[in-house]
């Protein structure tokens, strides 16, 4: 899974576990990209966009992390700028599975950062946490995110009808087991 084929190879992207000391930089990142995330259907409640909102958000994720439910990562560029976030969550209905999510600053897109973040989440899930499979849910019109998943071998398994409140989405899966992976690829799991 070496990221050797990136169109614009990037070196030195660094991952850091989210902590309380990141509150200020995280608020700045979310504020700067608020409109971008809103346009891509990844917006948040208005209460989130304040020092208190972000501190509460970090505290909630910290609590979930302590219980082994989530691994929230921040992605920093070479020069120390926060350029993205990536989360691995444990699926409550099956403790052997997890779900992945990520968001990248608008100005840092199309440089392979989400792909690198997904690679990091896959390493964490399979090598460190011993998960057997991963899922992701992506809006049908989010072609960039679909491409990121497909570059890392995720396959579409299910169309999720979520109208009228949410945009319809694709559910993607990736498996550590080659046999199960090909089963999903051939027939999905419907
Ligand atoms: C989706 C997102 C994470 C992609 O991040 P990124 O760092 O730009 O992703 P990468 O550079 O690793 O890869 C993007 C790929 O999508 C492709 N792409 C970009 N826009 C595209 C589009 N409109 N249609 C098809 N492919 C597209 C790029 O060319 C690239 O593929 P390539 O390497 O084959 O050229 C980023 O746009 C984002 O954070 N969006 C807002 C939040 C979001 O949607 N999160 C995901 C929720 S599931």
PDB file of C-alpha atoms and ligand atoms in Angstrom:
ATOM      1  CA  UNK A   1       0.000   0.000   0.000  1.00  0.00           C
ATOM      2  CA  UNK A   2       2.928   2.340  -0.560  1.00  0.00           C
ATOM      3  CA  UNK A   3       1.670   5.717  -1.789  1.00  0.00           C
ATOM      4  CA  UNK A   4       4.125   5.722  -4.684  1.00  0.00           C
ATOM      5  CA  UNK A   5       1.625   6.595  -7.412  1.00  0.00           C
ATOM      6  CA  UNK A   6       0.368   9.898  -6.029  1.00  0.00           C
ATOM      7  CA  UNK A   7       0.103  12.489  -8.773  1.00  0.00           C
ATOM      8  CA  UNK A   8       1.823  15.043  -6.542  1.00  0.00           C
ATOM      9  CA  UNK A   9       3.842  12.995  -4.048  1.00  0.00           C
ATOM     10  CA  UNK A  10       3.896  14.472  -0.577  1.00  0.00           C
ATOM     11  CA  UNK A  11       6.460  13.811   2.064  1.00  0.00           C
ATOM     12  CA  UNK A  12       6.356  14.340   5.748  1.00  0.00           C
ATOM     13  CA  UNK A  13       2.625  14.328   6.464  1.00  0.00           C
ATOM     14  CA  UNK A  14       2.467  13.631  10.164  1.00  0.00           C
ATOM     15  CA  UNK A  15      -0.347  12.110  12.224  1.00  0.00           C
ATOM     16  CA  UNK A  16      -1.105  13.032  15.789  1.00  0.00           C
ATOM     17  CA  UNK A  17      -3.690  11.680  18.237  1.00  0.00           C
ATOM     18  CA  UNK A  18      -6.243  14.417  18.973  1.00  0.00           C
ATOM     19  CA  UNK A  19      -5.805  15.932  22.450  1.00  0.00           C
ATOM     20  CA  UNK A  20      -7.109  18.843  24.531  1.00  0.00           C
ATOM     21  CA  UNK A  21      -4.042  20.932  23.572  1.00  0.00           C
ATOM     22  CA  UNK A  22      -5.289  20.925  19.953  1.00  0.00           C
ATOM     23  CA  UNK A  23      -8.479  22.925  20.733  1.00  0.00           C
ATOM     24  CA  UNK A  24      -7.278  26.253  19.328  1.00  0.00           C
ATOM     25  CA  UNK A  25      -5.760  24.885  16.127  1.00  0.00           C
ATOM     26  CA  UNK A  26      -8.735  22.583  15.556  1.00  0.00           C
ATOM     27  CA  UNK A  27     -11.225  25.446  15.886  1.00  0.00           C
ATOM     28  CA  UNK A  28      -9.196  27.502  13.390  1.00  0.00           C
ATOM     29  CA  UNK A  29      -9.128  24.551  10.945  1.00  0.00           C
ATOM     30  CA  UNK A  30     -12.872  23.878  11.220  1.00  0.00           C
ATOM     31  CA  UNK A  31     -13.726  27.597  10.920  1.00  0.00           C
ATOM     32  CA  UNK A  32     -11.480  28.103   7.896  1.00  0.00           C
ATOM     33  CA  UNK A  33     -13.083  25.129   6.121  1.00  0.00           C
ATOM     34  CA  UNK A  34     -16.635  25.472   7.426  1.00  0.00           C
ATOM     35  CA  UNK A  35     -18.149  26.458   4.102  1.00  0.00           C
ATOM     36  CA  UNK A  36     -16.136  23.768   2.260  1.00  0.00           C
ATOM     37  CA  UNK A  37     -17.332  21.020   4.619  1.00  0.00           C
ATOM     38  CA  UNK A  38     -20.900  22.368   4.453  1.00  0.00           C
ATOM     39  CA  UNK A  39     -20.836  22.218   0.649  1.00  0.00           C
ATOM     40  CA  UNK A  40     -19.654  18.606   0.757  1.00  0.00           C
ATOM     41  CA  UNK A  41     -22.350  17.581   3.225  1.00  0.00           C
ATOM     42  CA  UNK A  42     -19.946  17.280   6.162  1.00  0.00           C
ATOM     43  CA  UNK A  43     -21.149  20.272   8.191  1.00  0.00           C
ATOM     44  CA  UNK A  44     -21.632  20.419  11.941  1.00  0.00           C
ATOM     45  CA  UNK A  45     -24.080  21.944  14.413  1.00  0.00           C
ATOM     46  CA  UNK A  46     -23.604  25.742  14.895  1.00  0.00           C
ATOM     47  CA  UNK A  47     -22.724  25.167  18.600  1.00  0.00           C
ATOM     48  CA  UNK A  48     -19.572  23.358  17.510  1.00  0.00           C
ATOM     49  CA  UNK A  49     -17.906  26.537  16.191  1.00  0.00           C
ATOM     50  CA  UNK A  50     -16.720  28.070  19.481  1.00  0.00           C
ATOM     51  CA  UNK A  51     -13.919  27.360  21.974  1.00  0.00           C
ATOM     52  CA  UNK A  52     -16.455  25.700  24.260  1.00  0.00           C
ATOM     53  CA  UNK A  53     -17.956  23.677  21.406  1.00  0.00           C
ATOM     54  CA  UNK A  54     -14.590  22.378  20.262  1.00  0.00           C
ATOM     55  CA  UNK A  55     -13.419  21.619  23.813  1.00  0.00           C
ATOM     56  CA  UNK A  56     -16.630  19.598  24.364  1.00  0.00           C
ATOM     57  CA  UNK A  57     -16.084  17.823  21.051  1.00  0.00           C
ATOM     58  CA  UNK A  58     -12.509  16.864  22.032  1.00  0.00           C
ATOM     59  CA  UNK A  59     -13.666  15.745  25.489  1.00  0.00           C
ATOM     60  CA  UNK A  60     -16.352  13.505  23.963  1.00  0.00           C
ATOM     61  CA  UNK A  61     -13.885  11.958  21.525  1.00  0.00           C
ATOM     62  CA  UNK A  62     -11.371  11.525  24.363  1.00  0.00           C
ATOM     63  CA  UNK A  63     -13.950   9.648  26.421  1.00  0.00           C
ATOM     64  CA  UNK A  64     -14.852   7.423  23.458  1.00  0.00           C
ATOM     65  CA  UNK A  65     -11.152   6.824  22.829  1.00  0.00           C
ATOM     66  CA  UNK A  66     -10.596   5.722  26.429  1.00  0.00           C
ATOM     67  CA  UNK A  67     -13.372   3.157  25.925  1.00  0.00           C
ATOM     68  CA  UNK A  68     -11.835   1.891  22.676  1.00  0.00           C
ATOM     69  CA  UNK A  69     -14.650   3.233  20.497  1.00  0.00           C
ATOM     70  CA  UNK A  70     -12.731   5.764  18.401  1.00  0.00           C
ATOM     71  CA  UNK A  71      -9.192   6.741  17.349  1.00  0.00           C
ATOM     72  CA  UNK A  72      -9.263  10.414  16.268  1.00  0.00           C
ATOM     73  CA  UNK A  73      -6.194  11.592  14.331  1.00  0.00           C
ATOM     74  CA  UNK A  74      -5.066  14.987  13.115  1.00  0.00           C
ATOM     75  CA  UNK A  75      -3.032  15.340   9.933  1.00  0.00           C
ATOM     76  CA  UNK A  76      -0.269  17.943   9.911  1.00  0.00           C
ATOM     77  CA  UNK A  77       1.707  19.096   6.888  1.00  0.00           C
ATOM     78  CA  UNK A  78       5.487  19.239   6.722  1.00  0.00           C
ATOM     79  CA  UNK A  79       5.504  22.770   8.056  1.00  0.00           C
ATOM     80  CA  UNK A  80       3.213  22.003  10.998  1.00  0.00           C
ATOM     81  CA  UNK A  81      -0.111  23.193   9.580  1.00  0.00           C
ATOM     82  CA  UNK A  82      -3.237  21.213  10.477  1.00  0.00           C
ATOM     83  CA  UNK A  83      -4.517  20.091   7.058  1.00  0.00           C
ATOM     84  CA  UNK A  84      -6.919  17.284   7.890  1.00  0.00           C
ATOM     85  CA  UNK A  85      -8.602  14.908  10.250  1.00  0.00           C
ATOM     86  CA  UNK A  86      -9.115  11.156  10.121  1.00  0.00           C
ATOM     87  CA  UNK A  87     -11.104   8.935  12.475  1.00  0.00           C
ATOM     88  CA  UNK A  88     -11.301   5.209  12.986  1.00  0.00           C
ATOM     89  CA  UNK A  89     -14.414   4.022  14.865  1.00  0.00           C
ATOM     90  CA  UNK A  90     -15.221   0.626  16.234  1.00  0.00           C
ATOM     91  CA  UNK A  91     -18.572  -0.666  14.974  1.00  0.00           C
ATOM     92  CA  UNK A  92     -20.710  -1.374  18.018  1.00  0.00           C
ATOM     93  CA  UNK A  93     -22.699  -4.114  16.305  1.00  0.00           C
ATOM     94  CA  UNK A  94     -19.560  -6.115  15.531  1.00  0.00           C
ATOM     95  CA  UNK A  95     -16.408  -5.539  17.566  1.00  0.00           C
ATOM     96  CA  UNK A  96     -14.208  -6.955  14.803  1.00  0.00           C
ATOM     97  CA  UNK A  97     -15.167  -4.177  12.398  1.00  0.00           C
ATOM     98  CA  UNK A  98     -14.529  -0.465  12.137  1.00  0.00           C
ATOM     99  CA  UNK A  99     -15.537   2.518  10.060  1.00  0.00           C
ATOM    100  CA  UNK A 100     -13.318   5.228   8.620  1.00  0.00           C
ATOM    101  CA  UNK A 101     -13.871   8.939   8.010  1.00  0.00           C
ATOM    102  CA  UNK A 102     -11.688  11.873   6.993  1.00  0.00           C
ATOM    103  CA  UNK A 103     -11.833  15.541   6.017  1.00  0.00           C
ATOM    104  CA  UNK A 104      -9.099  17.582   4.366  1.00  0.00           C
ATOM    105  CA  UNK A 105      -8.667  21.382   4.194  1.00  0.00           C
ATOM    106  CA  UNK A 106      -9.907  22.699   0.851  1.00  0.00           C
ATOM    107  CA  UNK A 107      -6.556  24.259  -0.101  1.00  0.00           C
ATOM    108  CA  UNK A 108      -4.723  20.973   0.633  1.00  0.00           C
ATOM    109  CA  UNK A 109      -6.932  18.728  -1.519  1.00  0.00           C
ATOM    110  CA  UNK A 110      -5.795  16.660  -4.494  1.00  0.00           C
ATOM    111  CA  UNK A 111      -2.290  16.122  -3.128  1.00  0.00           C
ATOM    112  CA  UNK A 112      -2.926  12.603  -1.859  1.00  0.00           C
ATOM    113  CA  UNK A 113      -3.428  13.572   1.783  1.00  0.00           C
ATOM    114  CA  UNK A 114      -6.775  11.763   2.276  1.00  0.00           C
ATOM    115  CA  UNK A 115      -5.318   8.667   0.643  1.00  0.00           C
ATOM    116  CA  UNK A 116      -2.368   8.821   3.000  1.00  0.00           C
ATOM    117  CA  UNK A 117      -4.713   9.345   5.961  1.00  0.00           C
ATOM    118  CA  UNK A 118      -6.802   6.340   4.913  1.00  0.00           C
ATOM    119  CA  UNK A 119      -3.638   4.248   4.651  1.00  0.00           C
ATOM    120  CA  UNK A 120      -2.751   5.275   8.207  1.00  0.00           C
ATOM    121  CA  UNK A 121      -6.257   4.318   9.442  1.00  0.00           C
ATOM    122  CA  UNK A 122      -5.992   0.928   7.721  1.00  0.00           C
ATOM    123  CA  UNK A 123      -2.628   0.257   9.383  1.00  0.00           C
ATOM    124  CA  UNK A 124      -4.081   1.247  12.737  1.00  0.00           C
ATOM    125  CA  UNK A 125      -7.186  -0.896  12.226  1.00  0.00           C
ATOM    126  CA  UNK A 126      -5.554  -4.055  10.935  1.00  0.00           C
ATOM    127  CA  UNK A 127      -2.100  -4.071  12.503  1.00  0.00           C
ATOM    128  CA  UNK A 128      -2.660  -2.376  15.832  1.00  0.00           C
ATOM    129  CA  UNK A 129      -6.322  -2.969  16.691  1.00  0.00           C
ATOM    130  CA  UNK A 130      -6.779  -6.350  14.999  1.00  0.00           C
ATOM    131  CA  UNK A 131      -9.910  -5.407  13.089  1.00  0.00           C
ATOM    132  CA  UNK A 132     -11.004  -7.752  10.306  1.00  0.00           C
ATOM    133  CA  UNK A 133     -12.877  -5.334   8.094  1.00  0.00           C
ATOM    134  CA  UNK A 134     -13.614  -1.657   7.556  1.00  0.00           C
ATOM    135  CA  UNK A 135     -16.616   0.215   6.231  1.00  0.00           C
ATOM    136  CA  UNK A 136     -17.176   3.747   4.951  1.00  0.00           C
ATOM    137  CA  UNK A 137     -20.306   5.634   3.964  1.00  0.00           C
ATOM    138  CA  UNK A 138     -19.942   8.212   1.198  1.00  0.00           C
ATOM    139  CA  UNK A 139     -22.538  10.478  -0.362  1.00  0.00           C
ATOM    140  CA  UNK A 140     -23.278   9.453  -3.945  1.00  0.00           C
ATOM    141  CA  UNK A 141     -22.074  12.813  -5.269  1.00  0.00           C
ATOM    142  CA  UNK A 142     -18.766  12.745  -3.337  1.00  0.00           C
ATOM    143  CA  UNK A 143     -16.657  11.363  -6.169  1.00  0.00           C
ATOM    144  CA  UNK A 144     -13.327  12.436  -4.671  1.00  0.00           C
ATOM    145  CA  UNK A 145     -13.949  10.446  -1.486  1.00  0.00           C
ATOM    146  CA  UNK A 146     -15.145   7.444  -3.500  1.00  0.00           C
ATOM    147  CA  UNK A 147     -11.930   7.621  -5.495  1.00  0.00           C
ATOM    148  CA  UNK A 148      -9.857   7.711  -2.280  1.00  0.00           C
ATOM    149  CA  UNK A 149     -11.559   4.539  -1.013  1.00  0.00           C
ATOM    150  CA  UNK A 150     -11.253   2.758  -4.348  1.00  0.00           C
ATOM    151  CA  UNK A 151      -7.534   3.629  -4.575  1.00  0.00           C
ATOM    152  CA  UNK A 152      -7.080   1.751  -1.307  1.00  0.00           C
ATOM    153  CA  UNK A 153      -9.121  -1.265  -2.412  1.00  0.00           C
ATOM    154  CA  UNK A 154     -12.493  -0.565  -0.784  1.00  0.00           C
ATOM    155  CA  UNK A 155     -15.464  -1.915  -2.760  1.00  0.00           C
ATOM    156  CA  UNK A 156     -19.065  -0.731  -2.970  1.00  0.00           C
ATOM    157  CA  UNK A 157     -21.450  -3.123  -1.274  1.00  0.00           C
ATOM    158  CA  UNK A 158     -24.715  -1.282  -0.766  1.00  0.00           C
ATOM    159  CA  UNK A 159     -26.715   1.736  -1.958  1.00  0.00           C
ATOM    160  CA  UNK A 160     -28.236   3.564   1.009  1.00  0.00           C
ATOM    161  CA  UNK A 161     -31.478   5.458   0.338  1.00  0.00           C
ATOM    162  CA  UNK A 162     -31.390   8.345   2.802  1.00  0.00           C
ATOM    163  CA  UNK A 163     -33.714  10.948   1.248  1.00  0.00           C
ATOM    164  CA  UNK A 164     -35.351  13.300   2.175  1.00  0.00           C
ATOM    165  CA  UNK A 165     -33.117  14.438   5.040  1.00  0.00           C
ATOM    166  CA  UNK A 166     -29.738  13.057   3.951  1.00  0.00           C
ATOM    167  CA  UNK A 167     -28.183  12.579   0.522  1.00  0.00           C
ATOM    168  CA  UNK A 168     -28.185   8.973  -0.698  1.00  0.00           C
ATOM    169  CA  UNK A 169     -24.882   7.230  -0.100  1.00  0.00           C
ATOM    170  CA  UNK A 170     -22.741   4.262  -1.006  1.00  0.00           C
ATOM    171  CA  UNK A 171     -21.538   1.888   1.665  1.00  0.00           C
ATOM    172  CA  UNK A 172     -18.005   0.682   1.014  1.00  0.00           C
ATOM    173  CA  UNK A 173     -16.119  -2.198   2.591  1.00  0.00           C
ATOM    174  CA  UNK A 174     -12.593  -3.455   2.812  1.00  0.00           C
ATOM    175  CA  UNK A 175     -11.516  -6.708   4.386  1.00  0.00           C
ATOM    176  CA  UNK A 176      -8.265  -7.937   5.821  1.00  0.00           C
ATOM    177  CA  UNK A 177      -9.274 -11.370   4.524  1.00  0.00           C
ATOM    178  CA  UNK A 178      -8.693 -11.789   0.813  1.00  0.00           C
ATOM    179  CA  UNK A 179     -11.520 -14.340   0.455  1.00  0.00           C
ATOM    180  CA  UNK A 180     -14.136 -12.178   2.140  1.00  0.00           C
ATOM    181  CA  UNK A 181     -12.926  -9.149   0.216  1.00  0.00           C
ATOM    182  CA  UNK A 182     -13.509 -10.913  -3.112  1.00  0.00           C
ATOM    183  CA  UNK A 183     -16.917 -12.140  -1.925  1.00  0.00           C
ATOM    184  CA  UNK A 184     -17.971  -8.530  -1.252  1.00  0.00           C
ATOM    185  CA  UNK A 185     -16.475  -7.427  -4.547  1.00  0.00           C
ATOM    186  CA  UNK A 186     -18.447 -10.048  -6.475  1.00  0.00           C
ATOM    187  CA  UNK A 187     -21.843 -10.026  -4.791  1.00  0.00           C
ATOM    188  CA  UNK A 188     -21.918  -7.326  -2.107  1.00  0.00           C
ATOM    189  CA  UNK A 189     -23.464  -8.341   1.203  1.00  0.00           C
ATOM    190  CA  UNK A 190     -27.116  -7.535   0.612  1.00  0.00           C
TER     191      UNK A 190
HETATM  192  C1  LIG B   1     -12.955  13.890  -0.172  1.00  0.00           C
HETATM  193  C2  LIG B   1     -11.644  14.423   0.383  1.00  0.00           C
HETATM  194  C3  LIG B   1     -11.389  13.790   1.742  1.00  0.00           C
HETATM  195  C4  LIG B   1     -10.495  14.052  -0.586  1.00  0.00           C
HETATM  196  O1  LIG B   1      -9.284  14.486  -0.007  1.00  0.00           O
HETATM  197  P1  LIG B   1      -7.934  14.643  -0.881  1.00  0.00           P
HETATM  198  O2  LIG B   1      -6.797  14.839   0.045  1.00  0.00           O
HETATM  199  O3  LIG B   1      -8.149  15.639  -1.940  1.00  0.00           O
HETATM  200  O4  LIG B   1      -7.858  13.189  -1.550  1.00  0.00           O
HETATM  201  P2  LIG B   1      -6.642  12.595  -2.394  1.00  0.00           P
HETATM  202  O5  LIG B   1      -5.818  13.718  -2.943  1.00  0.00           O
HETATM  203  O6  LIG B   1      -5.956  11.573  -1.568  1.00  0.00           O
HETATM  204  O7  LIG B   1      -7.393  11.827  -3.573  1.00  0.00           O
HETATM  205  C5  LIG B   1      -8.444  12.456  -4.274  1.00  0.00           C
HETATM  206  C6  LIG B   1      -8.728  11.677  -5.545  1.00  0.00           C
HETATM  207  O8  LIG B   1     -10.016  12.048  -6.028  1.00  0.00           O
HETATM  208  C7  LIG B   1      -9.891  12.584  -7.333  1.00  0.00           C
HETATM  209  N1  LIG B   1     -10.927  13.595  -7.471  1.00  0.00           N
HETATM  210  C8  LIG B   1     -10.947  14.837  -6.967  1.00  0.00           C
HETATM  211  N2  LIG B   1     -12.089  15.449  -7.298  1.00  0.00           N
HETATM  212  C9  LIG B   1     -12.806  14.546  -8.034  1.00  0.00           C
HETATM  213  C10 LIG B   1     -14.074  14.572  -8.664  1.00  0.00           C
HETATM  214  N3  LIG B   1     -14.851  15.652  -8.609  1.00  0.00           N
HETATM  215  N4  LIG B   1     -14.493  13.472  -9.323  1.00  0.00           N
HETATM  216  C11 LIG B   1     -13.712  12.368  -9.402  1.00  0.00           C
HETATM  217  N5  LIG B   1     -12.489  12.282  -8.811  1.00  0.00           N
HETATM  218  C12 LIG B   1     -12.053  13.364  -8.136  1.00  0.00           C
HETATM  219  C13 LIG B   1      -8.476  13.115  -7.403  1.00  0.00           C
HETATM  220  O9  LIG B   1      -8.038  13.248  -8.748  1.00  0.00           O
HETATM  221  C14 LIG B   1      -7.740  12.004  -6.652  1.00  0.00           C
HETATM  222  O10 LIG B   1      -7.617  10.839  -7.424  1.00  0.00           O
HETATM  223  P3  LIG B   1      -6.222  10.478  -8.192  1.00  0.00           P
HETATM  224  O11 LIG B   1      -5.190  10.306  -7.127  1.00  0.00           O
HETATM  225  O12 LIG B   1      -6.535   9.229  -8.922  1.00  0.00           O
HETATM  226  O13 LIG B   1      -5.922  11.630  -9.091  1.00  0.00           O
HETATM  227  C15 LIG B   1     -11.689  15.967   0.509  1.00  0.00           C
HETATM  228  O14 LIG B   1     -12.133  16.499  -0.708  1.00  0.00           O
HETATM  229  C16 LIG B   1     -12.569  16.449   1.646  1.00  0.00           C
HETATM  230  O15 LIG B   1     -12.147  16.503   2.797  1.00  0.00           O
HETATM  231  N6  LIG B   1     -13.818  16.823   1.329  1.00  0.00           N
HETATM  232  C17 LIG B   1     -14.738  17.346   2.334  1.00  0.00           C
HETATM  233  C18 LIG B   1     -15.100  16.336   3.433  1.00  0.00           C
HETATM  234  C19 LIG B   1     -15.427  14.984   2.884  1.00  0.00           C
HETATM  235  O16 LIG B   1     -16.059  14.856   1.855  1.00  0.00           O
HETATM  236  N7  LIG B   1     -15.001  13.944   3.600  1.00  0.00           N
HETATM  237  C20 LIG B   1     -15.251  12.563   3.199  1.00  0.00           C
HETATM  238  C21 LIG B   1     -16.577  12.118   3.706  1.00  0.00           C
HETATM  239  S1  LIG B   1     -16.886  10.419   3.238  1.00  0.00           S
END
